[in-house]
mmCIF file of C-alpha atoms in Angstrom:
data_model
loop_
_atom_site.group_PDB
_atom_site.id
_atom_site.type_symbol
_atom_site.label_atom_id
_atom_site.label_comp_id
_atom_site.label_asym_id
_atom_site.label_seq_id
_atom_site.Cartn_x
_atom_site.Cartn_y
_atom_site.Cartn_z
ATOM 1 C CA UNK A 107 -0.685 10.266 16.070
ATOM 2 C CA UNK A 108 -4.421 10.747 16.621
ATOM 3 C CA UNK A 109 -6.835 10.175 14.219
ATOM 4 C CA UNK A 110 -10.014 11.645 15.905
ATOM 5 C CA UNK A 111 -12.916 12.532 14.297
ATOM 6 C CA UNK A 112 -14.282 16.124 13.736
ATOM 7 C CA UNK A 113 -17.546 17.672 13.583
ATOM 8 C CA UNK A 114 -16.036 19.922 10.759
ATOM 9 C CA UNK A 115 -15.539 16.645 8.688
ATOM 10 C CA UNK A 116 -17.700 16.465 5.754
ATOM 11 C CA UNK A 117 -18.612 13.432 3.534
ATOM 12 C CA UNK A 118 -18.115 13.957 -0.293
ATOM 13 C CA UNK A 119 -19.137 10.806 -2.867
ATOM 14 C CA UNK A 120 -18.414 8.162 0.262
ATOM 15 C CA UNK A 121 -14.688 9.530 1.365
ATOM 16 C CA UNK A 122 -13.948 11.591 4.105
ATOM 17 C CA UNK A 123 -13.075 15.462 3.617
ATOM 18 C CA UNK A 124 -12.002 17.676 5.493
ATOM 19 C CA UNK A 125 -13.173 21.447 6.086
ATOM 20 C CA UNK A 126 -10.873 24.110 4.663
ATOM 21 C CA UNK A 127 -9.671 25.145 8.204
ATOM 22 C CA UNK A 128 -8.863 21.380 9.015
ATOM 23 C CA UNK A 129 -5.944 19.466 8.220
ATOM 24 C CA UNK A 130 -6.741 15.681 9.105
ATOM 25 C CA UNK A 131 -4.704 14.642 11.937
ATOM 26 C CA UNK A 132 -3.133 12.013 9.624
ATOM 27 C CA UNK A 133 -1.615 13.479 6.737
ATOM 28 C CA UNK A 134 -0.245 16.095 9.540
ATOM 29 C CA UNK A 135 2.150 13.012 10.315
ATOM 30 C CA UNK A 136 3.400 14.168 6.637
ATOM 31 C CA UNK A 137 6.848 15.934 6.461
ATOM 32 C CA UNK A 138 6.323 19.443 5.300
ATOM 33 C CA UNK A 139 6.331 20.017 1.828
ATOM 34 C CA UNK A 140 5.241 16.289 1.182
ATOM 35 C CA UNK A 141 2.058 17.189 -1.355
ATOM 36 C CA UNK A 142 1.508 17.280 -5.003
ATOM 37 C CA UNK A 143 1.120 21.388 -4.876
ATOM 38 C CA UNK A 144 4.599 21.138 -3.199
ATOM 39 C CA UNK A 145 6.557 19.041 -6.043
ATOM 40 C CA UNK A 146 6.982 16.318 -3.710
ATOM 41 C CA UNK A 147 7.512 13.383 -5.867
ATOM 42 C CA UNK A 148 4.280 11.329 -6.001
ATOM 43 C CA UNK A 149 5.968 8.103 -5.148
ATOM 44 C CA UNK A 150 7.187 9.665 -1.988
ATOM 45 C CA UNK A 151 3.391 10.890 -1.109
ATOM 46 C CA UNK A 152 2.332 7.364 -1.968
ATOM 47 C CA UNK A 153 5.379 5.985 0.021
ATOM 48 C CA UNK A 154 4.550 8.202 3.319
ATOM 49 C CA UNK A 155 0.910 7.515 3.155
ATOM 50 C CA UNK A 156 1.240 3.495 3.222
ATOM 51 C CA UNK A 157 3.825 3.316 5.427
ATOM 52 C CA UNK A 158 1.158 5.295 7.929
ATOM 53 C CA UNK A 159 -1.421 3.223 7.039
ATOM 54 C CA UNK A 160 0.287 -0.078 7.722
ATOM 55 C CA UNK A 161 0.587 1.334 11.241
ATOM 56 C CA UNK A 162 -3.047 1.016 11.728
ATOM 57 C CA UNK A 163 -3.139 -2.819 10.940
ATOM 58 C CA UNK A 164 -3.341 -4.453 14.788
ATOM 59 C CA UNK A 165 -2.353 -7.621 13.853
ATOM 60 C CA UNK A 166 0.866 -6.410 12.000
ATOM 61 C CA UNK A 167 3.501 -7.689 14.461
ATOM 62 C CA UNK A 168 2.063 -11.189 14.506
ATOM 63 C CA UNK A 169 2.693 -11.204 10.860
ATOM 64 C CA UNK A 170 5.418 -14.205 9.756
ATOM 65 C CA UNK A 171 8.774 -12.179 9.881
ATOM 66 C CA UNK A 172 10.412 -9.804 12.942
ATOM 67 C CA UNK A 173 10.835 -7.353 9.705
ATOM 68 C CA UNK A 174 8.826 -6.330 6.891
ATOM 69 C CA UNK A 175 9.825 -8.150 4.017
ATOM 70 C CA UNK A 176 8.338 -5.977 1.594
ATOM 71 C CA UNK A 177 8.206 -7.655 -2.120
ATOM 72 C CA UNK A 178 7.766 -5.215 -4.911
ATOM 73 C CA UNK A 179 6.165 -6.912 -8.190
ATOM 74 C CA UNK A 180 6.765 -5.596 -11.539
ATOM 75 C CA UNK A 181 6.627 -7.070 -14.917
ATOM 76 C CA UNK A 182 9.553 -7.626 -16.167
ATOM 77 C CA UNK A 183 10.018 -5.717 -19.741
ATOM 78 C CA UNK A 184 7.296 -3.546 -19.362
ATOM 79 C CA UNK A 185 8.696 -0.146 -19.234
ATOM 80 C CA UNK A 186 5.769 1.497 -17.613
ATOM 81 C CA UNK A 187 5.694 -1.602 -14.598
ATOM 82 C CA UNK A 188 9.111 -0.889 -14.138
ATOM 83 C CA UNK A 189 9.357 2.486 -13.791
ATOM 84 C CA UNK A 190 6.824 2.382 -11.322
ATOM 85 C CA UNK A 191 9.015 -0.416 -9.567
ATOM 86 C CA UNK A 192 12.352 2.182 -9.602
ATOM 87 C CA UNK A 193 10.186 4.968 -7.881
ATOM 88 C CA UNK A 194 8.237 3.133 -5.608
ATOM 89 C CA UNK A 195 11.498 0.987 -4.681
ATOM 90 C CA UNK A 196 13.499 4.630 -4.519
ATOM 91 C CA UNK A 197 10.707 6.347 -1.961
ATOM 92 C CA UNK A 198 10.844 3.714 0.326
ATOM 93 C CA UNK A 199 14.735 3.549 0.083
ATOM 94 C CA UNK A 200 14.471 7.069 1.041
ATOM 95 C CA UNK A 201 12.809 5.773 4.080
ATOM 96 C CA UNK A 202 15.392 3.071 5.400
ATOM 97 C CA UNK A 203 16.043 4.894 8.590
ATOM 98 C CA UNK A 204 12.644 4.522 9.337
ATOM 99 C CA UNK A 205 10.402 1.770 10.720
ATOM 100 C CA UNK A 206 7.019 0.692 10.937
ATOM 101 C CA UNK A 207 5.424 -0.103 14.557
ATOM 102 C CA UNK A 208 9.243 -1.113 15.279
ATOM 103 C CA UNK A 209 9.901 -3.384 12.537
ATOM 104 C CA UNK A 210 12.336 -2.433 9.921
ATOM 105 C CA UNK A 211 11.644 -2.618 5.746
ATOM 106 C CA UNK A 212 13.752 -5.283 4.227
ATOM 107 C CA UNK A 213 13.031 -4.307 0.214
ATOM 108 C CA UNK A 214 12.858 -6.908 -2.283
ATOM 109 C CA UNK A 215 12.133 -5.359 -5.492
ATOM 110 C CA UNK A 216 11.079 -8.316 -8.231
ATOM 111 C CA UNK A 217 10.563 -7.926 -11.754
ATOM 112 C CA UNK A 218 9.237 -11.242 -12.772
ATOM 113 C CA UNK A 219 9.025 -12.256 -16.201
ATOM 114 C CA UNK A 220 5.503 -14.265 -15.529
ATOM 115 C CA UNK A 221 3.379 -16.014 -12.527
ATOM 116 C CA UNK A 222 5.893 -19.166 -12.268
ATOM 117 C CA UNK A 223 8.696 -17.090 -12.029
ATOM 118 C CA UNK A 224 6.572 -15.040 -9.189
ATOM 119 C CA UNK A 225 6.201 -17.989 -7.372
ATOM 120 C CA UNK A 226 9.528 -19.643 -7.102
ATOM 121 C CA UNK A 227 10.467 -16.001 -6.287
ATOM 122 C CA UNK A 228 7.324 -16.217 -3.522
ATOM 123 C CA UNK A 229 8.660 -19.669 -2.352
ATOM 124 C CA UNK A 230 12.629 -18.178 -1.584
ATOM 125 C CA UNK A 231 11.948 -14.526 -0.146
ATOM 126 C CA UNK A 232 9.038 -15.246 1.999
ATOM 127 C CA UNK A 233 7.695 -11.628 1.693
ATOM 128 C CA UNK A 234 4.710 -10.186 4.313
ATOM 129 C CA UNK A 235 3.921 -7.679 2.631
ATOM 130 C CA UNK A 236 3.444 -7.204 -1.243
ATOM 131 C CA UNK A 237 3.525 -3.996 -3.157
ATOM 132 C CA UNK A 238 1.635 -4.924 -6.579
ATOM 133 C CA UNK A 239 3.078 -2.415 -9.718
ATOM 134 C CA UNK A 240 0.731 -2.027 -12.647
ATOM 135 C CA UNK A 241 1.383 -4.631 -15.536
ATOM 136 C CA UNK A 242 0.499 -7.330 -12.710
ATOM 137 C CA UNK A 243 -3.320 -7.632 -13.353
ATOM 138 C CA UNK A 244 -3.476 -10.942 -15.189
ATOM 139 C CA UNK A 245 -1.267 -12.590 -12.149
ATOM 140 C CA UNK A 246 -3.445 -11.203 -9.543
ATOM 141 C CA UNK A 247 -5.927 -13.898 -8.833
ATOM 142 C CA UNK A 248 -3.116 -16.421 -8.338
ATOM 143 C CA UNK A 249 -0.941 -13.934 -6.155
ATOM 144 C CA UNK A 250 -3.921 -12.820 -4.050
ATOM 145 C CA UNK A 251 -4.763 -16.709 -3.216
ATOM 146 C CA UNK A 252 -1.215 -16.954 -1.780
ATOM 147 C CA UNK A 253 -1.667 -13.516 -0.262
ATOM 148 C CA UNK A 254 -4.613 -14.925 1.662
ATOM 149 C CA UNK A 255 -3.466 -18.314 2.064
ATOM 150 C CA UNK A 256 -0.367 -16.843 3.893
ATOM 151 C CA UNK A 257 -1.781 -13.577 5.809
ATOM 152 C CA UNK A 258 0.508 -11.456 3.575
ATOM 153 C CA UNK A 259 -0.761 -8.029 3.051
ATOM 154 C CA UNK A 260 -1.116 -6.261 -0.147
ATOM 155 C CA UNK A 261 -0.894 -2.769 -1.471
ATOM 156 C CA UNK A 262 -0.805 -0.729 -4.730
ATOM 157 C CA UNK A 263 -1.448 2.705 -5.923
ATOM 158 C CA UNK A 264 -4.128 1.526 -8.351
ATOM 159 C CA UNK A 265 -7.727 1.500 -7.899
ATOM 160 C CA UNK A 266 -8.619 -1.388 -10.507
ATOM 161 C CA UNK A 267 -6.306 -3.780 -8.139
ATOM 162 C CA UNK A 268 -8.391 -3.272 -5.084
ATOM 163 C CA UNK A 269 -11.505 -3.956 -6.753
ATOM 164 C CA UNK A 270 -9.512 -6.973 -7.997
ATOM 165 C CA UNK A 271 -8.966 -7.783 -4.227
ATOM 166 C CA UNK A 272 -5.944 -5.690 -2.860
ATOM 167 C CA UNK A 273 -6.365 -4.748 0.501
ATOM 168 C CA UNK A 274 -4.604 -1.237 0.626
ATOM 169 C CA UNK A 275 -4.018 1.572 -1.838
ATOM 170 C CA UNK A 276 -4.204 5.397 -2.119
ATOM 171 C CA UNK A 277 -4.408 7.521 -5.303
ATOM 172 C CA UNK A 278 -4.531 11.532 -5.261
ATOM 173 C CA UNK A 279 -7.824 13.193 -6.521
ATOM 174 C CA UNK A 280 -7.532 16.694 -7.450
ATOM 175 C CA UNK A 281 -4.351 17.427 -5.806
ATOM 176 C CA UNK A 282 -5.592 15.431 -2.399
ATOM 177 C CA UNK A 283 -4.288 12.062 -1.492
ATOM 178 C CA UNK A 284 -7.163 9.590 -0.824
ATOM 179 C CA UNK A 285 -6.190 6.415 1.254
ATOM 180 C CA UNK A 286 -7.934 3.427 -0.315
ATOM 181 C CA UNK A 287 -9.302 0.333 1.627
ATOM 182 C CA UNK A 288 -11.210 -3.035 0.371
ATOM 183 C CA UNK A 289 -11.966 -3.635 3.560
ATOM 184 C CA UNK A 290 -13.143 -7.480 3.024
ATOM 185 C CA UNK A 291 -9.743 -8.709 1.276
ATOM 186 C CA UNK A 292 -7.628 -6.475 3.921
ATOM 187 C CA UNK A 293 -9.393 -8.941 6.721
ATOM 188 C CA UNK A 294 -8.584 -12.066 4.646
ATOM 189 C CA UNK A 295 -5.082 -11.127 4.100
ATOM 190 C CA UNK A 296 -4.793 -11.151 8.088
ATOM 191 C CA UNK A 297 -5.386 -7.784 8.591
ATOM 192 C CA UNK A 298 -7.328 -5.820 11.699
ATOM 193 C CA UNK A 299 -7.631 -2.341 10.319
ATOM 194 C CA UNK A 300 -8.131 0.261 13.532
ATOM 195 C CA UNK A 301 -11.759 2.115 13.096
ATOM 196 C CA UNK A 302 -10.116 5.376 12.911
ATOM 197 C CA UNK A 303 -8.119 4.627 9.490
ATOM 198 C CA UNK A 304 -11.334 3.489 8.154
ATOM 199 C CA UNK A 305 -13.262 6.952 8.912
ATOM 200 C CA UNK A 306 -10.613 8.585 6.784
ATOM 201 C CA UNK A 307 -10.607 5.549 4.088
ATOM 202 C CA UNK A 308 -12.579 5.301 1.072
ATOM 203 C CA UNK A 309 -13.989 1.882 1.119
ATOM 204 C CA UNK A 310 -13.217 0.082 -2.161
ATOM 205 C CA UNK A 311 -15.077 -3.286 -2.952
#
């Protein structure tokens, strides 16, 4: 998949747009049918898009497991954490035929009840990569310390967590999925994010 820039590219509000008559090489690596105007499920857009960007991290192979031991971090009892858990968890089940520069997703969904039950959690299942639900925001400076301490990368489909300091996200504007990137806490997580993600990124700090 190429992810080359084009002179009909035009910059709206610091993201990348495309012309009306261009369909950015990288959402092309979309199935059909895979978009909000569609009915695609949003998890699944969310799902597809992340699992595309990861392939743009360089350094993702050296990362501490042969798989992708992807944790995802709900609050346990919160209804509205855990539904987001069930759908995320779902879209990338939907995906477990697939794999990621090679390496296959190992899930390992975690509602956790509060940060010391995160940890010993942390401490058994050795995740790389964490997907951070909403309902998570008061545990976030302690599980982005690890995250850094550790090179594990994190992701979530909510803006206020990247400004918090996760690395990767992507919410849909409008209709139009936006990938997100803090740019600074992706590098500190152990990530090398390839130039041509970041021309199609919105930069998040």
């Amino acid at each position: 998949m190429s992810l080359k820039p084009d002179s009909r590219i035009t910059r709206r509000r610091g993201t990348v747009r495309c012309a009306p008559v261009l369909v950015l090489a990288f959402f092309m690596a979309m199935p059909a049918g895979l978009s909000p105007a569609a009915g695609a499920r949003t998890s699944d857009i969310y799902v597809k898009i992340l699992m595309t960007v990861l392939t743009y991290d360089t350094n993702l192979l050296l990362r501490r497991s042969p798989q992708l031991r992807l944790g995802i971090i709900s609050q346990h009892g919160n209804k509205a954490s855990q539904r987001e858990s069930r759908a995320i968890t779902a879209s990338f089940a939907r995906h477990k035929d697939k794999t990621v520069k090679g390496l296959h997703i190992m899930l390992q969904p975690a509602p956790v009840r509060n940060l010391r039950t995160f940890e010993r959690w942390y401490k058994k299942e050795l995740p790389n990569v964490l997907f951070l639900c909403r309902g998570t925001e008061d545990w976030l400076p302690r599980i982005l310390e690890m995250a850094r301490a550790d090179k594990v990368m994190t992701l979530s489909v909510h803006r206020r967590h990247l400004k918090m300091g996760v690395a990767i996200g992507v919410e849909i504007q409008r209709g139009e999925p936006i990938i997100l990137v803090n740019a600074t806490a992706a590098a500190s997580q152990g990530a090398k994010l390839d130039n041509r993600l970041l021309r199609v990124a919105k930069l998040v700090d």
